[in-house]
Structure formats: structure tokens, C-alpha cells
Amino acid sequence: MATPTPLGARTFACSFLFLRKLASGFALGATQLVFMLFSFLALTVPANAQFQQPLVFSSGGAIVVRNDQTGALTPVSGSPFPATNQTLTLDVQGRYLFGIGVNSIHMYAITDSNTGDYQEVANSPFASANTDSPVFIAVEPTGNFVAVVNSQTPGATLGNVETFQISPSASGGPALLPVAASMMPLDSAIIGISQAAATPTAFYLYLGPNFLDNPNFPTGEELDIVSIDPKTGLLSGLPSENVDGSIARAYAADPQGRYVVTGRGKIVGQIIVTGIDGEFPGASVTLPDNVFPNQLWVDSTGTFIYATYASELNPPVHIFSLDLQNAILSETASSPLPNNAALPGYTPDPTGPFNYGTPNGSSISAFTVDPATGYFVAAPNSPFSIPGAGSLTFSITSGQQAVGGPSAKLSGTAFSFGNLQIGTPSAPQTVMLTSNGSQALSVNSISVSGADPSEFIETDTCQVSSVLQPTKFCTISVTFTPTGAGPQSASISITDTAPDSPQAVQYTGTGVAPLTPAPVATILPNPAAFATVTQGTSSAPLSISVSNTGNAPLHISAVTVGGNNAADFSNAPSNCSGATLAAAASCNISVAFAPLAAGLRTETITLSDDSANSPQTVIVQGNANPAFALGATSTTATVTAGGTAQYQLQLTPGSNFTGSIAMICSGAPLGATCQIPASVQIASGAIAPFNVSVVTSGATATVTPHTAPRVPTSPWAPPEISMRIISYLLFVVLLWLTAEVATPQARKKIRFVTTLCAGLLLVALTGFFAGCGGGSSSAAVVVTPPPPARIVTPPGTSIITVTPSAKNAAGQPLQLQPIQLTLTVN
């Protein structure tokens, strides 16, 4: 798998620690290492520069105008210019380009704001005593300063961050002047860096452990929000130690500046999406044990996140869909990329739906992303011949919020698919919907209507109903699959809060019959989408039609269900499997949505047949609301040892969900017990409150005296004693009688033995009555054992986890989220 170019809105997502280990002797060939280092340097640095048209600067010297509606790239007059062979950054006022050199920063003056032509200033490059192996240049909103992130510090192995003042009128010409005392050392290895293109108020620095050089931090991670003071140039936001015990592994950022993505894990891997725009709350997904993210990417729309895992050989690229409205991250049914394909090396456009890659030094490829699958789709006329191509830097034109209030802008309003063979799906046509007003735009619905709506399949990244903040955009893609001959048409209608709502986009195309007899499998709908239901409930069945729109019999050999969430769907036996469909005949596949987890759930249905486009894959998807919300009036409590912490919790059931929720409480500290109802019954619409108590042990305890039972002093003990005495007495009497009838000599011996036995009996009776008599000899003995070790709940903070569990009507367990309570014992 080729190593994709690091990406993001000013994203630097390559691990220095990893490269250092490679250089230290890890088993990689020279060609692989050179390619990885090239990717390491080919990061993107868009900025909010004041150009009159959207430009793309290349490290190879090319400057092109980009069309955010079509993706087309057109070289400006005079391009290519002398190559910088450096990663470039634009200052916010569009006056200069800054390039990363060897232990220095190059400075180029923009000489033409229309074409972007530039020239290196006198005395360039610039450096301070702390500049060593720079990797990233950040800007600040006033354009007075830049920050330089160095991967090393002279005399040390860890990096630093320093600032320079941009001085247009310095002696000898424009210059970068080091800001005194601005250098701040880094405490661990750099994993990734990014800065939002449209709002460069801060930059984000993700650090991880440096095993080789910093034994103080064998594990840990930091996500630092670093700001430059616009008056002094000094830095803020760099702490002095790692914040937790996990291990930082990978990093990426949303090109539109809404979030950053971190990959981490020590025992359990996680992909965490952290909101940075004040609107998106964040989301995450947990990977299986010992599976850790190794690389992360984000597409230009910000709705798909791509990941590879360190544990996989020839790692496939996993695809995750990010629901920005409900803050849910989940792996798609189309994941991973088919045939173990790699992502093309690309740089996302921060203002358009295109992702650009530079496969060589003379061309640039453009891709969109299929909203249904997350797969990359080549844009029309791509690749573009661009001499001087290299790593790319995007400018952002001014005046994108000129309209007051909410406003919607479409990149096009009419599209034609031309002639297409019946049953053959077209390449998608994509239109961009941009919020170009001063207030957020609410997108309420997107629908297909017109003469032939079933021939035109719409997918989008808008995630309606949704809110687009100013300057943000989403994409709407339409695919045309004619089922009959002749002209066909449809329109897309978009309702929102803009004054001109609804907006319409027209689509036309013509179906033509195949030249030779051949079957054509046409599947509708595809994708098959369910309305939102509640986790643990089931939808009505949805029918997927498979038609033979060709002119020869269609033989379907198999219908296979797969994907990541197949258990969330109920697939009835289909009459399509093994069927032979004559021309114009059809069969049906019935699917019901019964989600076991909340969020976006997907499966795939794959048909194998003898048509030219076999196999065909149907994406089946649906969103599920949680079965219930588990909440608490307060999730924290503080008690002294011996006290009881009380938490008031409640279950709020989702629509149509009824059931019994089992509860387990764990995490109580030493000497404490957690008390919770074994189950809570809930019904749709009714809130069910319940209490959780944690009883702790205190520092005092008493020992109750123990009264020992009376122990007899005689060796004889009832009930055996009476029987023994009687038996012995009878034995003596028997001996005496025997003596009376015996001979005189024998009688003498028998009487001697009888006398001896009678004496022994007398002694025994005396001991018995002495032991059984009253008085002090029979009093109870009070024994006080040594006091047991007292268990006292120690002071400190504990996390109490309340874990619910439930099943749906079919007896399948639901995937439910626990709630954590904090207990502090003083």
C-alpha cells in the first residue's frame, strides 16, 4: 500500500518518532524510506490570504486557479515559476509565502495578487539559534507574527516552538525577526499539527511519548491548543507534561476547521474526534483490544474519516462515517476500500468538495468522495496537466460572507448526463451547497421529484436536517441509471432557511438500448435507506427491487448479506437467489431495520449474476436513536469515610421502546459497596427514576463480647454416660452371681475381680457428680477474641460505572452506553 500524503486543513500528520525509528535500523528499504520522507514533507498549508481568485501554490513552482464547482485547475499566466521545493505557508494578508528550509525559513514576497507570482526577498532564509529541522509554520489573525515548529532543538532531541515577527520594513527589506524569549520546548514527540484555514486563531499540536529520548514520559499524549499573542508574539497553550497514560499514534484534521482527529491507545485503540469550532461536540469509536490506529485522513467534506491499523499486514483502509449533526462516528458498510486499495495521496480543498493529488511532477488529479460509500471518484477531465506540480497550498478568497443573514449558494443548477445505455449507472454529478451568509444555514430537506425521479439516485453529505455554519459546505451527488429508452429528467429540491428557499437543481439524461442482447441488473433503491427508528425496535420491511432492464435473460447465482452491521437488519429469504429473470422481469429483496446500537448502521447486499456490471452491491443503511437516555441529576458526590453517597439517576426511553433494563454497578473503592436496582422497567414516553447508593466504611468499629458455652470438666458427657454406668453396674452384678455358683477356689478369684470393678465404678461416679454439680464450676466463660482488622474506605476519587443491559424482542442484546459517576472520599 502506498503511503498517502498527510492531509488536513494545514495538517501535519506524520510521526517523527516513527521516522526516527526507521532511520535507526527498522526493516525498510531505501526506496520506501525515501517515499515516506517525501510524504512526510508534502503536507498542506492553506491560509486565509487576500487573493481575488482561489489559487493553488505548488512546491514545484506551479500556480493554478481552481474551480470549486468543477474541480478544474488552470495554470495562471507565467506558470510554472521557479520551484521552491519547500512546503509553503501563506500569511493571512496575502503578502508573503513562507517556505520550510533546512534549519531555516524562506520568505517570498507576492508580487502579483492576481496570479500569485512571487520572488524571494533579500537576506532570505531566516533562522534563530533555536531553529532546527522545522516542520510547520503557523500564522495568527493580524499577520504580525508566525510560529515555527521545530522537530529538534540544538543540543537536544526533542523539538520546540518559536515565533518570528513579520517585518515588511526591516533594514535591507522584508524579514522575519526572531521574537526574544519566545521559544518553548516540547516535552514529547510530534505526532501531528494543524491549523484551520479560514479561522487561524490558534494551531493544534498533538504530542505523544518519546520512548528513546524522554524516559519521563514512557506513555502519554497531549492535544495542545497553541495561540500567538498578536501584540507580543509570545506563545500560550503549551503545558509541561503529558495529560494521560495513553499512547498517541495518529492525527488528522477537518479541512473546514470543525474538528481534529486523534488516534491513540495503550491496550485498547481509539479514534477520537474533538470539536474545535464551538459547534461540534465530538465523537469517538473504540477498536478491538490491541488494535491501534496507525494513519488517519479526512476528506474535503469532513464527513468521512479513513484509518489504517498498526496490527494489520498490507493494511486495508477502513472508512468511518461521521454524523456531524448527532455526533456519531461509525464504520461504514462499504469499509474497507475494496481490493485492499490504498487512498490516493491527496490534499483536500478547504473551500470545495475536491481532493487533489500529485502523482507526478507534471499533473494533478482531482477526486470527489461518493457520499454513500466514501470511495474516491475521479473528477471529470482529471488528471489535469500541470507542469511544476508538487505539494499544494490553497488560498481562500476574501468576501465569502458578503450576504447578511442565512444564505445558500449552489455551485450549479443544471446538469446533463447525456446518452447512457439502459441499466448502466452513470458517474455521479456533484453540486456543492455553501452557507455563504453571515448566519448559519439550516438545511431541512433534500428531495428528488420531476418526471422520472426513480432514474436519478441522490446521495449527499449534508446529513439533513442539519446546520451549516458560515463558509461551510456540503455536497449533493446524483447518479443516473436509465431503465428505458428516451429522454428522462428529474430535479433536486433543497429546503432551508435562506430567503430563496427552496432551491432547485435540474438533471437530464437519455437512455439508449444496448447494441447486442445482454442482461442488465438494475437495483432500486440503491442505497436503500430507512427512516430513523429507536434502538431495540424494528421498522416495517423495505422492498428492494431487482429488475432485468436488458434484452437477454439475467441469471442470479447468489444473494449475499455482509457489511459491518448486518446483525442490525432482518433479511428475509429472497426469491432473487438462484432466479432467472427474463427481460423486464423482476424479483424482490425484503429487509427490515432492527438496530442493536445507536447511530448510523449499515449492511451490504451483494448480487452475483451474469450481467456486465456483476457483482452489484446494495448499501442498506439506517439511523437509530438510543433506546433510552441514561442521565443523572448529579454525577459527582463527596462523602467522608463511613458516609453514603447518593446519586439520582433516570432512564428516559426513546420512541416506542419498552423493556426491562438490567443494571450493574462497579468500581466501588475498598470497603465500599454499591447498591443499585437489579432492573428498571421503562415504557415509551415515561421517565423512570432510580437511585444509586455507595456505602463506605468508617474509621470506628466495636467488638461484641462472645459468651462461650459451658464446657464440662468430666471426661464423661451425656447422653453416653448413663448407658455406660448402667452397663458397668450390670457387669459387676453378673460377676457377683457367677461367684455364688462357682467352686470355692474360682469363687475367691471372681470375688476379687468383682471388688476391683466395683471400686473403679465408685471412682467414676464420684468424678461424674463432681463435674455436673452447681456452683462456680458450672458458670459460663466469657471469651473476648482479638479484634479483627478494620477495613476503612481510603480517601481518594473513584469512578463508579453504571452499566445497563437489555435485549430486543428477538432476545438479542443491545449495545448500550454506561454512565460514570465520580465518588470522592475525604
PDB file of N, CA and C in Angstrom, residues 362-395:
ATOM      1  N   SER A 362       4.112  16.592 -13.210  1.00  0.00           N
ATOM      2  CA  SER A 362       3.542  17.283 -14.360  1.00  0.00           C
ATOM      3  C   SER A 362       2.026  17.206 -14.417  1.00  0.00           C
ATOM      4  N   SER A 363       1.374  16.657 -13.422  1.00  0.00           N
ATOM      5  CA  SER A 363      -0.086  16.576 -13.441  1.00  0.00           C
ATOM      6  C   SER A 363      -0.629  16.586 -12.013  1.00  0.00           C
ATOM      7  N   ILE A 364      -1.907  16.973 -11.901  1.00  0.00           N
ATOM      8  CA  ILE A 364      -2.620  16.972 -10.624  1.00  0.00           C
ATOM      9  C   ILE A 364      -3.961  16.282 -10.846  1.00  0.00           C
ATOM     10  N   SER A 365      -4.279  15.303 -10.015  1.00  0.00           N
ATOM     11  CA  SER A 365      -5.546  14.574 -10.100  1.00  0.00           C
ATOM     12  C   SER A 365      -6.551  15.201  -9.138  1.00  0.00           C
ATOM     13  N   ALA A 366      -7.830  15.118  -9.512  1.00  0.00           N
ATOM     14  CA  ALA A 366      -8.900  15.636  -8.658  1.00  0.00           C
ATOM     15  C   ALA A 366      -9.902  14.515  -8.395  1.00  0.00           C
ATOM     16  N   PHE A 367     -10.362  14.431  -7.164  1.00  0.00           N
ATOM     17  CA  PHE A 367     -11.315  13.401  -6.762  1.00  0.00           C
ATOM     18  C   PHE A 367     -12.436  14.032  -5.945  1.00  0.00           C
ATOM     19  N   THR A 368     -13.636  13.474  -6.070  1.00  0.00           N
ATOM     20  CA  THR A 368     -14.700  13.710  -5.104  1.00  0.00           C
ATOM     21  C   THR A 368     -14.877  12.419  -4.312  1.00  0.00           C
ATOM     22  N   VAL A 369     -15.733  12.462  -3.322  1.00  0.00           N
ATOM     23  CA  VAL A 369     -15.990  11.288  -2.489  1.00  0.00           C
ATOM     24  C   VAL A 369     -17.453  10.897  -2.629  1.00  0.00           C
ATOM     25  N   ASP A 370     -17.698   9.634  -2.927  1.00  0.00           N
ATOM     26  CA  ASP A 370     -19.065   9.131  -3.032  1.00  0.00           C
ATOM     27  C   ASP A 370     -19.725   9.218  -1.659  1.00  0.00           C
ATOM     28  N   PRO A 371     -20.813   9.999  -1.527  1.00  0.00           N
ATOM     29  CA  PRO A 371     -21.430  10.160  -0.200  1.00  0.00           C
ATOM     30  C   PRO A 371     -21.983   8.868   0.379  1.00  0.00           C
ATOM     31  N   ALA A 372     -22.274   7.878  -0.468  1.00  0.00           N
ATOM     32  CA  ALA A 372     -22.856   6.626   0.031  1.00  0.00           C
ATOM     33  C   ALA A 372     -21.796   5.660   0.538  1.00  0.00           C
ATOM     34  N   THR A 373     -20.616   5.654  -0.081  1.00  0.00           N
ATOM     35  CA  THR A 373     -19.611   4.640   0.247  1.00  0.00           C
ATOM     36  C   THR A 373     -18.329   5.211   0.843  1.00  0.00           C
ATOM     37  N   GLY A 374     -18.035   6.493   0.577  1.00  0.00           N
ATOM     38  CA  GLY A 374     -16.757   7.056   0.978  1.00  0.00           C
ATOM     39  C   GLY A 374     -15.633   6.754   0.011  1.00  0.00           C
ATOM     40  N   TYR A 375     -15.953   6.121  -1.126  1.00  0.00           N
ATOM     41  CA  TYR A 375     -14.930   5.814  -2.116  1.00  0.00           C
ATOM     42  C   TYR A 375     -14.567   7.077  -2.908  1.00  0.00           C
ATOM     43  N   PHE A 376     -13.297   7.151  -3.323  1.00  0.00           N
ATOM     44  CA  PHE A 376     -12.840   8.267  -4.131  1.00  0.00           C
ATOM     45  C   PHE A 376     -13.278   8.063  -5.583  1.00  0.00           C
ATOM     46  N   VAL A 377     -13.795   9.132  -6.195  1.00  0.00           N
ATOM     47  CA  VAL A 377     -14.263   9.099  -7.575  1.00  0.00           C
ATOM     48  C   VAL A 377     -13.525  10.190  -8.341  1.00  0.00           C
ATOM     49  N   ALA A 378     -12.907   9.829  -9.457  1.00  0.00           N
ATOM     50  CA  ALA A 378     -12.167  10.807 -10.241  1.00  0.00           C
ATOM     51  C   ALA A 378     -13.108  11.855 -10.811  1.00  0.00           C
ATOM     52  N   ALA A 379     -12.701  13.126 -10.720  1.00  0.00           N
ATOM     53  CA  ALA A 379     -13.497  14.219 -11.268  1.00  0.00           C
ATOM     54  C   ALA A 379     -13.411  14.213 -12.790  1.00  0.00           C
ATOM     55  N   PRO A 380     -14.407  14.794 -13.468  1.00  0.00           N
ATOM     56  CA  PRO A 380     -14.339  14.872 -14.935  1.00  0.00           C
ATOM     57  C   PRO A 380     -13.057  15.567 -15.393  1.00  0.00           C
ATOM     58  N   ASN A 381     -12.464  15.000 -16.442  1.00  0.00           N
ATOM     59  CA  ASN A 381     -11.260  15.543 -17.080  1.00  0.00           C
ATOM     60  C   ASN A 381     -10.002  15.430 -16.213  1.00  0.00           C
ATOM     61  N   SER A 382     -10.100  14.728 -15.102  1.00  0.00           N
ATOM     62  CA  SER A 382      -8.923  14.515 -14.261  1.00  0.00           C
ATOM     63  C   SER A 382      -8.135  13.328 -14.808  1.00  0.00           C
ATOM     64  N   PRO A 383      -6.784  13.357 -14.764  1.00  0.00           N
ATOM     65  CA  PRO A 383      -5.936  14.388 -14.150  1.00  0.00           C
ATOM     66  C   PRO A 383      -5.710  15.577 -15.088  1.00  0.00           C
ATOM     67  N   PHE A 384      -5.279  16.701 -14.503  1.00  0.00           N
ATOM     68  CA  PHE A 384      -5.010  17.920 -15.237  1.00  0.00           C
ATOM     69  C   PHE A 384      -3.504  18.045 -15.457  1.00  0.00           C
ATOM     70  N   SER A 385      -3.142  18.436 -16.662  1.00  0.00           N
ATOM     71  CA  SER A 385      -1.721  18.609 -16.982  1.00  0.00           C
ATOM     72  C   SER A 385      -1.234  19.910 -16.363  1.00  0.00           C
ATOM     73  N   ILE A 386      -0.391  19.803 -15.355  1.00  0.00           N
ATOM     74  CA  ILE A 386       0.103  20.974 -14.619  1.00  0.00           C
ATOM     75  C   ILE A 386       1.617  20.824 -14.467  1.00  0.00           C
ATOM     76  N   PRO A 387       2.402  21.389 -15.357  1.00  0.00           N
ATOM     77  CA  PRO A 387       3.862  21.368 -15.149  1.00  0.00           C
ATOM     78  C   PRO A 387       4.226  22.084 -13.852  1.00  0.00           C
ATOM     79  N   GLY A 388       5.171  21.516 -13.134  1.00  0.00           N
ATOM     80  CA  GLY A 388       5.586  22.114 -11.865  1.00  0.00           C
ATOM     81  C   GLY A 388       4.723  21.710 -10.692  1.00  0.00           C
ATOM     82  N   ALA A 389       4.030  20.559 -10.773  1.00  0.00           N
ATOM     83  CA  ALA A 389       3.198  20.101  -9.665  1.00  0.00           C
ATOM     84  C   ALA A 389       4.076  19.627  -8.514  1.00  0.00           C
ATOM     85  N   GLY A 390       3.515  19.701  -7.298  1.00  0.00           N
ATOM     86  CA  GLY A 390       4.223  19.272  -6.093  1.00  0.00           C
ATOM     87  C   GLY A 390       3.273  19.303  -4.913  1.00  0.00           C
ATOM     88  N   SER A 391       3.795  19.503  -3.708  1.00  0.00           N
ATOM     89  CA  SER A 391       2.916  19.654  -2.550  1.00  0.00           C
ATOM     90  C   SER A 391       2.140  20.954  -2.698  1.00  0.00           C
ATOM     91  N   LEU A 392       0.866  20.969  -2.224  1.00  0.00           N
ATOM     92  CA  LEU A 392      -0.076  22.029  -2.565  1.00  0.00           C
ATOM     93  C   LEU A 392      -0.438  22.884  -1.365  1.00  0.00           C
ATOM     94  N   THR A 393      -0.653  24.180  -1.632  1.00  0.00           N
ATOM     95  CA  THR A 393      -1.104  25.148  -0.633  1.00  0.00           C
ATOM     96  C   THR A 393      -2.254  25.937  -1.234  1.00  0.00           C
ATOM     97  N   PHE A 394      -3.370  26.039  -0.517  1.00  0.00           N
ATOM     98  CA  PHE A 394      -4.572  26.692  -1.029  1.00  0.00           C
ATOM     99  C   PHE A 394      -4.732  28.086  -0.434  1.00  0.00           C
ATOM    100  N   SER A 395      -5.150  29.024  -1.262  1.00  0.00           N
ATOM    101  CA  SER A 395      -5.565  30.332  -0.762  1.00  0.00           C
ATOM    102  C   SER A 395      -7.079  30.342  -0.596  1.00  0.00           C
TER     103      SER A 395
END
